Amino acid sequence: DTGVSQNPRHKITKRGQNVTFRCDPISEHNRLYWYRQTLGQGPEFLTYFQNEAQLEKSRLLSDRFSAERPKGSFSTLEIQRTEQGDSAMYLCASSFRGTVSYEQYFGPGTRLTVT
Amino acid sequence: TQLLEQSPQFLSIQEGENLTVYCNSSSVFSSLQWYRQEPGEGPVLLVTVVTGGEVKKLKRLTFQFGDARKDSSLHITAAQPGDTGLYLCAATGGNYGGSQGNLIFGKGTKLSVKP
């Protein structure tokens, strides 16, 4: 495994539609994180999992957003009833809690455009 | 209020020049990471610093963590066009009331190195 992968890389959707993104972390990593990045800003934390347990959610994660990591491997992030303000780059990262646990490795991101 | 302040926001220099970018906070952190991000891609981890006063070198890049673990700097010697990108600092484990599970990012320094 050479790194974190995310699919799709780009998604264009109409306002009100639902979208789902997938993240495959580095295989031995037990922590998985979702971030959102808008133009001119650094990434902002959304949520993270340790194995299959969702340990923390940001206030940014409204009730239209849901994330899952059912078997402690890949994760999905779903946005329901998309709004134009949801347009952003959605980044996934993974880390291994054990050594330098704060080192997170990012995927290439999914660019969402809501029209 | 931004927890991590990066300066300058933009920097445009000629190939061969030296530069320093800064990451400052009023909070104390357990660790601080520097990432480099290219347009349309996810951040790539450059270095992690954990000890106050620590200095790490990565080829032409020198990273320093402040003695009080509140600030950091990145110095690039003899910049090359390939150094062009957005440099982000990120920290965790701080006394700002946040969790250990996510990274707080600055807005980044956008560096352009002209040949």
Short mmCIF file of N, CA, C and O in Angstrom, two decimals, chain A residues 6 9-10 31 33 35 37 40-48 56 89 91-93 95 100-109 111, chain B residues 2 9 30-31 33 35 37 39-45 47-48 50 56 86 88 92-93 98-108:
data_model
loop_
_atom_site.label_atom_id
_atom_site.label_comp_id
_atom_site.label_asym_id
_atom_site.label_seq_id
_atom_site.Cartn_x
_atom_site.Cartn_y
_atom_site.Cartn_z
N GLN A 6 -8.47 8.20 -2.19
CA GLN A 6 -9.82 8.76 -2.06
C GLN A 6 -10.51 8.70 -3.42
O GLN A 6 -9.89 8.95 -4.45
N ARG A 9 -12.15 11.68 -7.22
CA ARG A 9 -11.29 12.84 -7.04
C ARG A 9 -12.06 14.13 -7.23
O ARG A 9 -11.75 15.16 -6.60
N HIS A 10 -13.06 14.08 -8.07
CA HIS A 10 -13.88 15.26 -8.32
C HIS A 10 -15.34 14.84 -8.36
O HIS A 10 -15.66 13.76 -8.86
N ARG A 31 -6.22 4.75 12.80
CA ARG A 31 -6.99 5.99 12.93
C ARG A 31 -7.24 6.59 11.56
O ARG A 31 -6.35 6.59 10.70
N TYR A 33 -9.20 10.05 9.64
CA TYR A 33 -9.70 11.41 9.88
C TYR A 33 -10.31 11.98 8.60
O TYR A 33 -9.84 11.70 7.51
N TYR A 35 -11.27 15.82 6.95
CA TYR A 35 -11.10 17.26 7.04
C TYR A 35 -11.78 17.90 5.84
O TYR A 35 -11.98 17.27 4.80
N GLN A 37 -11.44 21.49 3.41
CA GLN A 37 -10.59 22.64 3.12
C GLN A 37 -11.26 23.52 2.06
O GLN A 37 -11.59 23.03 0.98
N GLY A 40 -8.13 29.18 0.30
CA GLY A 40 -7.44 30.15 1.13
C GLY A 40 -7.37 29.79 2.60
O GLY A 40 -6.90 30.58 3.42
N GLN A 41 -7.84 28.60 2.93
CA GLN A 41 -7.83 28.15 4.32
C GLN A 41 -7.04 26.86 4.46
O GLN A 41 -6.87 26.12 3.50
N GLY A 42 -6.61 26.60 5.69
CA GLY A 42 -6.05 25.29 5.97
C GLY A 42 -7.18 24.29 6.19
O GLY A 42 -8.34 24.67 6.37
N PRO A 43 -6.86 23.01 6.17
CA PRO A 43 -7.89 22.00 6.44
C PRO A 43 -8.53 22.19 7.81
O PRO A 43 -7.85 22.57 8.77
N GLU A 44 -9.83 21.91 7.90
CA GLU A 44 -10.56 21.97 9.17
C GLU A 44 -11.07 20.57 9.51
O GLU A 44 -11.68 19.90 8.67
N PHE A 45 -10.87 20.19 10.74
CA PHE A 45 -11.23 18.85 11.21
C PHE A 45 -12.74 18.65 11.18
O PHE A 45 -13.51 19.53 11.59
N LEU A 46 -13.17 17.49 10.71
CA LEU A 46 -14.59 17.12 10.74
C LEU A 46 -14.85 16.00 11.74
O LEU A 46 -15.72 16.12 12.61
N THR A 47 -14.12 14.88 11.62
CA THR A 47 -14.38 13.74 12.49
C THR A 47 -13.22 12.76 12.40
O THR A 47 -12.41 12.84 11.47
N TYR A 48 -13.11 11.88 13.39
CA TYR A 48 -12.12 10.81 13.27
C TYR A 48 -12.58 9.52 13.92
O TYR A 48 -13.44 9.52 14.80
N GLU A 56 -14.74 11.30 17.72
CA GLU A 56 -14.95 12.74 17.86
C GLU A 56 -15.58 13.31 16.59
O GLU A 56 -15.24 12.88 15.49
N MET A 89 -12.80 21.05 -0.73
CA MET A 89 -12.00 19.84 -0.87
C MET A 89 -12.17 19.04 0.41
O MET A 89 -11.98 19.57 1.51
N LEU A 91 -10.78 16.07 2.56
CA LEU A 91 -9.53 15.34 2.71
C LEU A 91 -9.68 14.24 3.76
O LEU A 91 -10.31 14.44 4.80
N CYS A 92 -9.07 13.12 3.47
CA CYS A 92 -9.02 12.02 4.41
C CYS A 92 -7.55 11.82 4.81
O CYS A 92 -6.65 12.01 3.99
N ALA A 93 -7.33 11.47 6.05
CA ALA A 93 -5.97 11.19 6.53
C ALA A 93 -6.01 9.96 7.42
O ALA A 93 -7.06 9.60 7.98
N SER A 95 -3.54 7.58 10.44
CA SER A 95 -2.35 7.53 11.28
C SER A 95 -2.39 6.24 12.08
O SER A 95 -3.42 5.58 12.19
N VAL A 100 4.65 7.75 16.72
CA VAL A 100 4.42 9.20 16.70
C VAL A 100 2.99 9.39 16.24
O VAL A 100 2.72 9.65 15.08
N SER A 101 2.07 9.27 17.18
CA SER A 101 0.67 9.12 16.79
C SER A 101 0.05 10.35 16.17
O SER A 101 -1.03 10.27 15.60
N TYR A 102 0.72 11.49 16.24
CA TYR A 102 0.11 12.67 15.67
C TYR A 102 0.46 12.88 14.22
O TYR A 102 0.03 13.83 13.61
N GLU A 103 1.27 11.99 13.65
CA GLU A 103 1.62 12.13 12.25
C GLU A 103 0.50 11.58 11.39
O GLU A 103 0.21 10.38 11.42
N GLN A 104 -0.13 12.44 10.66
CA GLN A 104 -1.25 12.04 9.81
C GLN A 104 -0.83 12.15 8.35
O GLN A 104 -0.17 13.12 7.96
N TYR A 105 -1.22 11.16 7.58
CA TYR A 105 -0.88 11.09 6.17
C TYR A 105 -2.17 11.28 5.36
O TYR A 105 -3.13 10.55 5.57
N PHE A 106 -2.12 12.24 4.46
CA PHE A 106 -3.32 12.64 3.75
C PHE A 106 -3.44 11.99 2.38
O PHE A 106 -2.44 11.70 1.71
N GLY A 107 -4.69 11.79 1.97
CA GLY A 107 -4.99 11.38 0.61
C GLY A 107 -5.03 12.59 -0.30
O GLY A 107 -4.86 13.73 0.15
N PRO A 108 -5.31 12.37 -1.59
CA PRO A 108 -5.32 13.46 -2.57
C PRO A 108 -6.56 14.34 -2.50
O PRO A 108 -6.58 15.41 -3.10
N GLY A 109 -7.58 13.89 -1.76
CA GLY A 109 -8.77 14.70 -1.62
C GLY A 109 -9.83 14.45 -2.67
O GLY A 109 -9.56 13.90 -3.74
N ARG A 111 -12.64 16.82 -4.55
CA ARG A 111 -13.11 18.19 -4.76
C ARG A 111 -14.59 18.15 -5.07
O ARG A 111 -14.99 17.57 -6.07
N GLN B 2 -7.66 32.86 14.70
CA GLN B 2 -6.92 31.72 14.22
C GLN B 2 -5.99 31.24 15.33
O GLN B 2 -5.21 32.02 15.89
N GLN B 9 1.65 35.46 4.47
CA GLN B 9 0.62 34.70 3.76
C GLN B 9 1.09 34.33 2.37
O GLN B 9 0.77 33.25 1.87
N SER B 30 1.77 19.77 22.01
CA SER B 30 2.60 18.59 22.20
C SER B 30 3.48 18.33 21.00
O SER B 30 4.61 17.87 21.14
N SER B 31 2.96 18.60 19.83
CA SER B 31 3.74 18.38 18.62
C SER B 31 3.25 19.31 17.52
O SER B 31 2.13 19.81 17.57
N GLN B 33 3.48 19.81 13.15
CA GLN B 33 3.88 19.25 11.85
C GLN B 33 3.92 20.36 10.80
O GLN B 33 3.17 21.33 10.87
N TYR B 35 3.49 20.68 6.63
CA TYR B 35 3.06 20.01 5.43
C TYR B 35 3.28 20.95 4.24
O TYR B 35 3.27 22.18 4.37
N GLN B 37 1.58 21.52 0.35
CA GLN B 37 0.43 21.13 -0.46
C GLN B 37 0.51 21.81 -1.81
O GLN B 37 0.76 23.01 -1.91
N PRO B 39 -1.55 22.56 -5.58
CA PRO B 39 -2.95 22.77 -5.97
C PRO B 39 -3.64 21.48 -6.37
O PRO B 39 -3.09 20.67 -7.12
N GLY B 40 -4.82 21.25 -5.82
CA GLY B 40 -5.61 20.08 -6.17
C GLY B 40 -5.16 18.79 -5.54
O GLY B 40 -5.69 17.72 -5.88
N GLU B 41 -4.20 18.86 -4.61
CA GLU B 41 -3.69 17.66 -3.97
C GLU B 41 -3.81 17.78 -2.45
O GLU B 41 -4.04 18.85 -1.90
N GLY B 42 -3.63 16.65 -1.77
CA GLY B 42 -3.64 16.68 -0.32
C GLY B 42 -2.30 17.12 0.24
O GLY B 42 -1.28 17.08 -0.46
N PRO B 43 -2.27 17.57 1.50
CA PRO B 43 -0.99 17.96 2.13
C PRO B 43 -0.05 16.76 2.27
O PRO B 43 -0.49 15.66 2.56
N VAL B 44 1.23 17.03 2.07
CA VAL B 44 2.26 16.01 2.23
C VAL B 44 3.10 16.35 3.45
O VAL B 44 3.63 17.46 3.56
N LEU B 45 3.21 15.40 4.37
CA LEU B 45 3.95 15.62 5.60
C LEU B 45 5.44 15.80 5.32
O LEU B 45 6.06 14.98 4.64
N VAL B 47 7.67 17.16 8.16
CA VAL B 47 8.40 16.91 9.40
C VAL B 47 7.45 17.02 10.59
O VAL B 47 6.41 17.68 10.50
N THR B 48 7.81 16.34 11.68
CA THR B 48 7.14 16.49 12.96
C THR B 48 8.17 16.91 14.00
O THR B 48 9.25 16.32 14.06
N VAL B 50 8.60 17.68 18.23
CA VAL B 50 7.88 17.41 19.49
C VAL B 50 8.56 18.02 20.71
O VAL B 50 7.92 18.21 21.74
N LYS B 56 15.22 20.33 13.14
CA LYS B 56 15.34 19.20 12.23
C LYS B 56 15.67 19.73 10.84
O LYS B 56 15.16 20.78 10.43
N LEU B 86 2.04 25.47 -1.11
CA LEU B 86 1.44 26.02 0.11
C LEU B 86 2.04 25.27 1.30
O LEU B 86 1.95 24.05 1.37
N LEU B 88 1.92 24.51 5.14
CA LEU B 88 0.97 24.52 6.24
C LEU B 88 1.63 24.02 7.52
O LEU B 88 2.32 23.01 7.49
N THR B 92 -1.17 19.68 17.44
CA THR B 92 -2.13 18.94 18.23
C THR B 92 -1.63 18.81 19.67
O THR B 92 -0.49 19.17 19.96
N GLY B 93 -2.51 18.28 20.52
CA GLY B 93 -2.13 18.06 21.90
C GLY B 93 -1.89 19.35 22.66
O GLY B 93 -1.02 19.41 23.53
N GLY B 98 -8.69 21.71 22.92
CA GLY B 98 -9.03 20.75 21.88
C GLY B 98 -8.65 19.34 22.25
O GLY B 98 -8.13 19.09 23.34
N SER B 99 -8.89 18.42 21.34
CA SER B 99 -8.63 17.02 21.66
C SER B 99 -7.26 16.61 21.15
O SER B 99 -6.57 17.35 20.49
N GLN B 100 -6.92 15.38 21.46
CA GLN B 100 -5.67 14.83 20.98
C GLN B 100 -5.85 14.19 19.61
O GLN B 100 -4.90 13.73 19.02
N GLY B 101 -7.08 14.15 19.15
CA GLY B 101 -7.36 13.34 17.97
C GLY B 101 -7.32 14.06 16.65
O GLY B 101 -7.41 13.44 15.60
N ASN B 102 -7.17 15.38 16.65
CA ASN B 102 -7.22 16.07 15.37
C ASN B 102 -6.15 17.13 15.30
O ASN B 102 -5.62 17.59 16.32
N LEU B 103 -5.82 17.52 14.08
CA LEU B 103 -4.83 18.56 13.84
C LEU B 103 -5.53 19.90 13.66
O LEU B 103 -6.57 19.98 13.03
N ILE B 104 -4.92 20.95 14.23
CA ILE B 104 -5.34 22.33 13.98
C ILE B 104 -4.36 22.90 12.98
O ILE B 104 -3.14 22.83 13.21
N PHE B 105 -4.85 23.45 11.88
CA PHE B 105 -4.00 23.98 10.84
C PHE B 105 -3.98 25.49 10.83
O PHE B 105 -4.98 26.13 11.16
N GLY B 106 -2.85 26.05 10.40
CA GLY B 106 -2.82 27.46 10.03
C GLY B 106 -3.37 27.62 8.62
O GLY B 106 -3.69 26.63 7.95
N LYS B 107 -3.44 28.88 8.16
CA LYS B 107 -3.95 29.13 6.81
C LYS B 107 -2.90 28.88 5.74
O LYS B 107 -3.22 28.78 4.56
N GLY B 108 -1.65 28.81 6.15
CA GLY B 108 -0.61 28.49 5.19
C GLY B 108 0.13 29.70 4.65
O GLY B 108 -0.34 30.84 4.71
#
